[in-house]
């Protein structure tokens, strides 16, 4: 009971605080806060908006899991951004060159994306273990190398053959056959709901994200690797004395994180069908925020991914209705993150004290009970 | 004349514990006053309150008759109270003078340090109190005892007339202790008041004018040092009969469990351990004596697999494990009780059952090749809790919620229940109360009787002499003596530890 109260106090507190601050912010900017909230929530009730939110939440969640794997062992993989973009490009190129039966084709693309992400992240891991390069610095550099150099160059190298007269829609890698694209799952959704309109399609990668979440939970809590990973994060010295090989863990965690990051590329690939000249950027950084808000917890990150996706989609809504400026959604993402970090910090301190106190109380009660018996028998 | 310090009804509560419960203390001016008590009796908390590092929940403090309340050590220093911490806070790369004036530098104005004035002041302080020190010496070249003197001068320089010394003898060998006591007498003769924490009773009886004993946060006695015996003091401290570390008859067998040959280990590029050879038999406890930092840490690292081994070999039951990693060694049966349980022993924010699994997660009942066996681990943790008397409401609380003694019992329990064939125990009873200490000793003796080979490192010389079958002394990375605990006193050990006594060692580690 107490435990549930503790785990709920922080997010509820953060939420209330966020609403208060956002209301003040909206009010200062001259918008009617309640009208804005009304618009955001009103749209979120529509099935089509919900599909949008889920489509957005899927890469957010994968990105958050990728970041969380590193965070759990105090490894800050800031390079999810570069890892998924590289993985996206390589998987698109490989997928575009081969044609295979559908399941196999999708599987190959996913594996290629994961391997690419893992290898690219692995560079930072190897640099850290062999040369002592801090992973924050190296992953940031690797992001710059990926986005500014490698991708720009490979995009040109891997440009699909262009016809005489071409438009911008011809730019990009070879389009992948339908057999290689993760199908949408509107059919699955419509079992529970009405037909989805406005040509909205729910990405099939949502199912993969769910599997990744379950896998992350099992890995962390049931496997030896997960135990070693968490132990290394909590106390690397105790972990090492307990037989956890520190270097191997760093490289393994980095690569696993990169592999999950690679899957973000597959989400985008399913949507775009090739590596376009204007791939979406920023999902990797958003994942860090989502992981932070979700406390690296497989369930917690589901909520935070949905919240971030909701705010993201709402910014579009506000833009059309004109009730408030669209940036307010980004501001709210920032505020919720900040309040959450503070609230979790306070909650964990309170919990720690409470635990020490209850433990001591239980023992004191024990001790006095036993002295009483001694007294009685004497 | 009003006493230098008067504490009345001091109470300090921490979550779950009352560290000080209505403590009263009167320290007269110009006396040496000892505070005795077991670990956890509340001595350190009391000193922290007196030095302004913590505020009491209840009670009054008077310094030289004036009621005071400190919000930080700065207030305490203002009232002439200075504290010398157990762990020195000195910058190695600066001279004695620079260290002493650090944070209290006299300037010419404009921020330029007036070294002439500083040196004059330092010299006059040192002369006033009869302390000898070379002010231009680099601190890194000083011996431990000299460093302590620098710390004392540091507080005197700031105008302190009341000195608090926190376990000043803990880091010293017997010969250095005598030098310290000589200094303390000089200080007293020149008008200083000294309050010091110690739990070595012979030392207390030698130097103190009056003694206050704390137990479970309460003052149980405050008496002048006249006619009181060490035994009486000890009983006041413990409140019951005293445990002793002495072992029963020898259980040493002929089977060699661990054989180290000509081992050289580097730390930060320099040889911290050089050409060390030793062997431990089944059923034997080999004690390592030595002032901290003479290569014991590196020896432990080399055995458990985290050391930078440059030369030599380590054999466990005849198998060469020199190049094995930590996990392989632990699976081969090496148990490890680290020197600092918070640093290398525990996952403080994890539940007890995960802590019990740490280091054994690859083996039944805690886990298998790929998975953690939660049910098995929990069952085993319950068994440890039962057998090793780990006092906890349940095995799901985080490790930090346990007292130091119970944390240590958990660590000893997890290592011994994993059926090790070699136990590396570094300071296994450091910082735990007498009850837990006796329990740990019992467990180690029992394991020894069952044929466990143990490498014991301890700064507690009584523990070392009491538990060990053989004692070797380490000095500057080498083994310098091999002694029998039956005919050695802590004083003799101290002589070997500082290099005052020498013994020829042959390369196989036995005395010539």
Short mmCIF file of N, CA and C in Angstrom, two decimals, chain B residues 248-307:
data_model
loop_
_atom_site.label_atom_id
_atom_site.label_comp_id
_atom_site.label_asym_id
_atom_site.label_seq_id
_atom_site.Cartn_x
_atom_site.Cartn_y
_atom_site.Cartn_z
N UNK B 248 40.33 -21.44 18.94
CA UNK B 248 40.61 -22.69 19.65
C UNK B 248 41.83 -23.37 19.03
N UNK B 249 41.93 -24.66 19.19
CA UNK B 249 43.13 -25.37 18.69
C UNK B 249 43.24 -25.26 17.17
N UNK B 250 44.45 -25.48 16.71
CA UNK B 250 44.74 -25.30 15.29
C UNK B 250 43.97 -26.29 14.41
N UNK B 251 43.52 -25.80 13.27
CA UNK B 251 42.85 -26.68 12.32
C UNK B 251 43.61 -26.68 11.00
N UNK B 252 44.84 -26.18 11.03
CA UNK B 252 45.63 -26.06 9.81
C UNK B 252 45.95 -27.45 9.25
N UNK B 253 45.73 -27.63 7.94
CA UNK B 253 46.03 -28.92 7.31
C UNK B 253 47.28 -28.78 6.44
N UNK B 254 47.65 -29.90 5.78
CA UNK B 254 48.84 -29.87 4.94
C UNK B 254 48.51 -29.42 3.51
N UNK B 255 47.22 -29.36 3.18
CA UNK B 255 46.84 -29.04 1.82
C UNK B 255 46.95 -27.54 1.56
N UNK B 256 47.70 -27.17 0.55
CA UNK B 256 47.83 -25.76 0.23
C UNK B 256 46.61 -25.32 -0.59
N UNK B 257 45.93 -24.29 -0.14
CA UNK B 257 44.78 -23.78 -0.90
C UNK B 257 45.25 -22.69 -1.87
N UNK B 258 46.01 -21.75 -1.35
CA UNK B 258 46.45 -20.64 -2.17
C UNK B 258 47.97 -20.54 -2.10
N UNK B 259 48.60 -20.48 -3.27
CA UNK B 259 50.05 -20.33 -3.30
C UNK B 259 50.39 -19.13 -4.18
N UNK B 260 51.03 -18.15 -3.60
CA UNK B 260 51.44 -16.96 -4.35
C UNK B 260 52.95 -16.98 -4.45
N UNK B 261 53.45 -16.83 -5.68
CA UNK B 261 54.90 -16.86 -5.86
C UNK B 261 55.41 -15.59 -6.51
N UNK B 262 56.30 -14.93 -5.83
CA UNK B 262 57.07 -13.83 -6.40
C UNK B 262 56.18 -12.78 -7.09
N UNK B 263 55.12 -12.42 -6.42
CA UNK B 263 54.10 -11.58 -7.04
C UNK B 263 54.48 -10.09 -7.00
N UNK B 264 54.39 -9.46 -8.17
CA UNK B 264 54.60 -8.02 -8.25
C UNK B 264 53.35 -7.39 -8.86
N UNK B 265 52.80 -6.41 -8.18
CA UNK B 265 51.57 -5.77 -8.63
C UNK B 265 51.80 -4.27 -8.70
N UNK B 266 51.35 -3.68 -9.79
CA UNK B 266 51.52 -2.24 -9.95
C UNK B 266 50.23 -1.51 -9.63
N UNK B 267 50.40 -0.30 -9.13
CA UNK B 267 49.26 0.56 -8.91
C UNK B 267 49.67 1.93 -9.43
N UNK B 268 48.91 2.46 -10.39
CA UNK B 268 49.26 3.75 -11.00
C UNK B 268 50.69 3.78 -11.50
N UNK B 269 51.13 2.66 -12.08
CA UNK B 269 52.44 2.66 -12.71
C UNK B 269 53.62 2.39 -11.80
N UNK B 270 53.39 2.35 -10.49
CA UNK B 270 54.54 2.01 -9.64
C UNK B 270 54.24 0.70 -8.92
N UNK B 271 55.32 0.01 -8.53
CA UNK B 271 55.16 -1.29 -7.89
C UNK B 271 54.66 -1.08 -6.47
N UNK B 272 53.43 -1.53 -6.20
CA UNK B 272 52.89 -1.39 -4.85
C UNK B 272 53.11 -2.68 -4.07
N UNK B 273 53.41 -3.74 -4.79
CA UNK B 273 53.64 -5.04 -4.19
C UNK B 273 54.81 -5.63 -4.96
N UNK B 274 55.85 -6.06 -4.25
CA UNK B 274 57.03 -6.52 -4.97
C UNK B 274 57.53 -7.85 -4.45
N UNK B 275 57.56 -8.83 -5.35
CA UNK B 275 58.17 -10.12 -5.03
C UNK B 275 57.60 -10.79 -3.80
N UNK B 276 56.27 -10.76 -3.67
CA UNK B 276 55.66 -11.37 -2.49
C UNK B 276 55.33 -12.84 -2.75
N UNK B 277 55.73 -13.68 -1.81
CA UNK B 277 55.40 -15.11 -1.88
C UNK B 277 54.75 -15.50 -0.56
N UNK B 278 53.66 -16.22 -0.66
CA UNK B 278 53.06 -16.75 0.56
C UNK B 278 52.12 -17.89 0.20
N UNK B 279 51.79 -18.69 1.19
CA UNK B 279 50.82 -19.74 0.92
C UNK B 279 49.87 -19.86 2.11
N UNK B 280 48.65 -20.26 1.81
CA UNK B 280 47.65 -20.47 2.86
C UNK B 280 47.12 -21.89 2.72
N UNK B 281 47.09 -22.60 3.82
CA UNK B 281 46.60 -23.98 3.82
C UNK B 281 45.12 -24.03 4.13
N UNK B 282 44.53 -25.15 3.80
CA UNK B 282 43.13 -25.35 4.19
C UNK B 282 43.04 -25.33 5.71
N UNK B 283 42.04 -24.64 6.21
CA UNK B 283 41.86 -24.58 7.66
C UNK B 283 42.76 -23.58 8.34
N UNK B 284 43.44 -22.76 7.56
CA UNK B 284 44.36 -21.78 8.14
C UNK B 284 43.84 -20.35 7.93
N UNK B 285 44.03 -19.52 8.96
CA UNK B 285 43.80 -18.10 8.78
C UNK B 285 45.16 -17.41 8.78
N UNK B 286 45.48 -16.81 7.65
CA UNK B 286 46.74 -16.08 7.54
C UNK B 286 46.45 -14.60 7.72
N UNK B 287 47.02 -14.02 8.75
CA UNK B 287 46.77 -12.61 9.02
C UNK B 287 47.85 -11.74 8.41
N UNK B 288 47.43 -10.63 7.83
CA UNK B 288 48.40 -9.69 7.29
C UNK B 288 48.38 -8.44 8.16
N UNK B 289 49.52 -8.14 8.76
CA UNK B 289 49.61 -6.92 9.54
C UNK B 289 50.35 -5.88 8.72
N UNK B 290 50.05 -4.64 8.97
CA UNK B 290 50.74 -3.59 8.24
C UNK B 290 49.98 -2.29 8.38
N UNK B 291 50.72 -1.19 8.35
CA UNK B 291 50.07 0.11 8.34
C UNK B 291 49.35 0.22 7.00
N UNK B 292 48.18 0.80 7.01
CA UNK B 292 47.41 0.87 5.77
C UNK B 292 48.20 1.52 4.64
N UNK B 293 48.04 0.97 3.45
CA UNK B 293 48.73 1.56 2.31
C UNK B 293 50.10 0.97 2.07
N UNK B 294 50.41 -0.18 2.66
CA UNK B 294 51.70 -0.80 2.42
C UNK B 294 51.60 -2.00 1.49
N UNK B 295 50.57 -2.01 0.66
CA UNK B 295 50.45 -3.06 -0.35
C UNK B 295 49.38 -4.09 -0.06
N UNK B 296 48.69 -3.97 1.10
CA UNK B 296 47.65 -4.95 1.41
C UNK B 296 46.52 -4.89 0.39
N UNK B 297 46.14 -3.66 0.04
CA UNK B 297 45.04 -3.48 -0.93
C UNK B 297 45.38 -4.12 -2.26
N UNK B 298 46.62 -3.95 -2.70
CA UNK B 298 47.04 -4.51 -3.99
C UNK B 298 47.09 -6.03 -3.94
N UNK B 299 47.48 -6.57 -2.76
CA UNK B 299 47.50 -8.02 -2.62
C UNK B 299 46.08 -8.58 -2.77
N UNK B 300 45.13 -7.91 -2.12
CA UNK B 300 43.73 -8.32 -2.23
C UNK B 300 43.28 -8.24 -3.68
N UNK B 301 43.56 -7.11 -4.33
CA UNK B 301 43.17 -6.92 -5.73
C UNK B 301 43.72 -8.04 -6.60
N UNK B 302 44.99 -8.38 -6.37
CA UNK B 302 45.63 -9.41 -7.19
C UNK B 302 44.94 -10.75 -7.01
N UNK B 303 44.53 -11.05 -5.79
CA UNK B 303 43.91 -12.36 -5.54
C UNK B 303 42.49 -12.42 -6.11
N UNK B 304 41.73 -11.33 -5.96
CA UNK B 304 40.37 -11.42 -6.48
C UNK B 304 40.30 -11.12 -7.97
N UNK B 305 41.35 -10.59 -8.54
CA UNK B 305 41.38 -10.47 -10.00
C UNK B 305 41.24 -9.07 -10.56
N UNK B 306 41.42 -8.05 -9.73
CA UNK B 306 41.31 -6.70 -10.27
C UNK B 306 42.66 -5.97 -10.24
N UNK B 307 43.71 -6.69 -9.84
CA UNK B 307 45.01 -6.04 -9.73
C UNK B 307 45.78 -6.06 -11.04
#
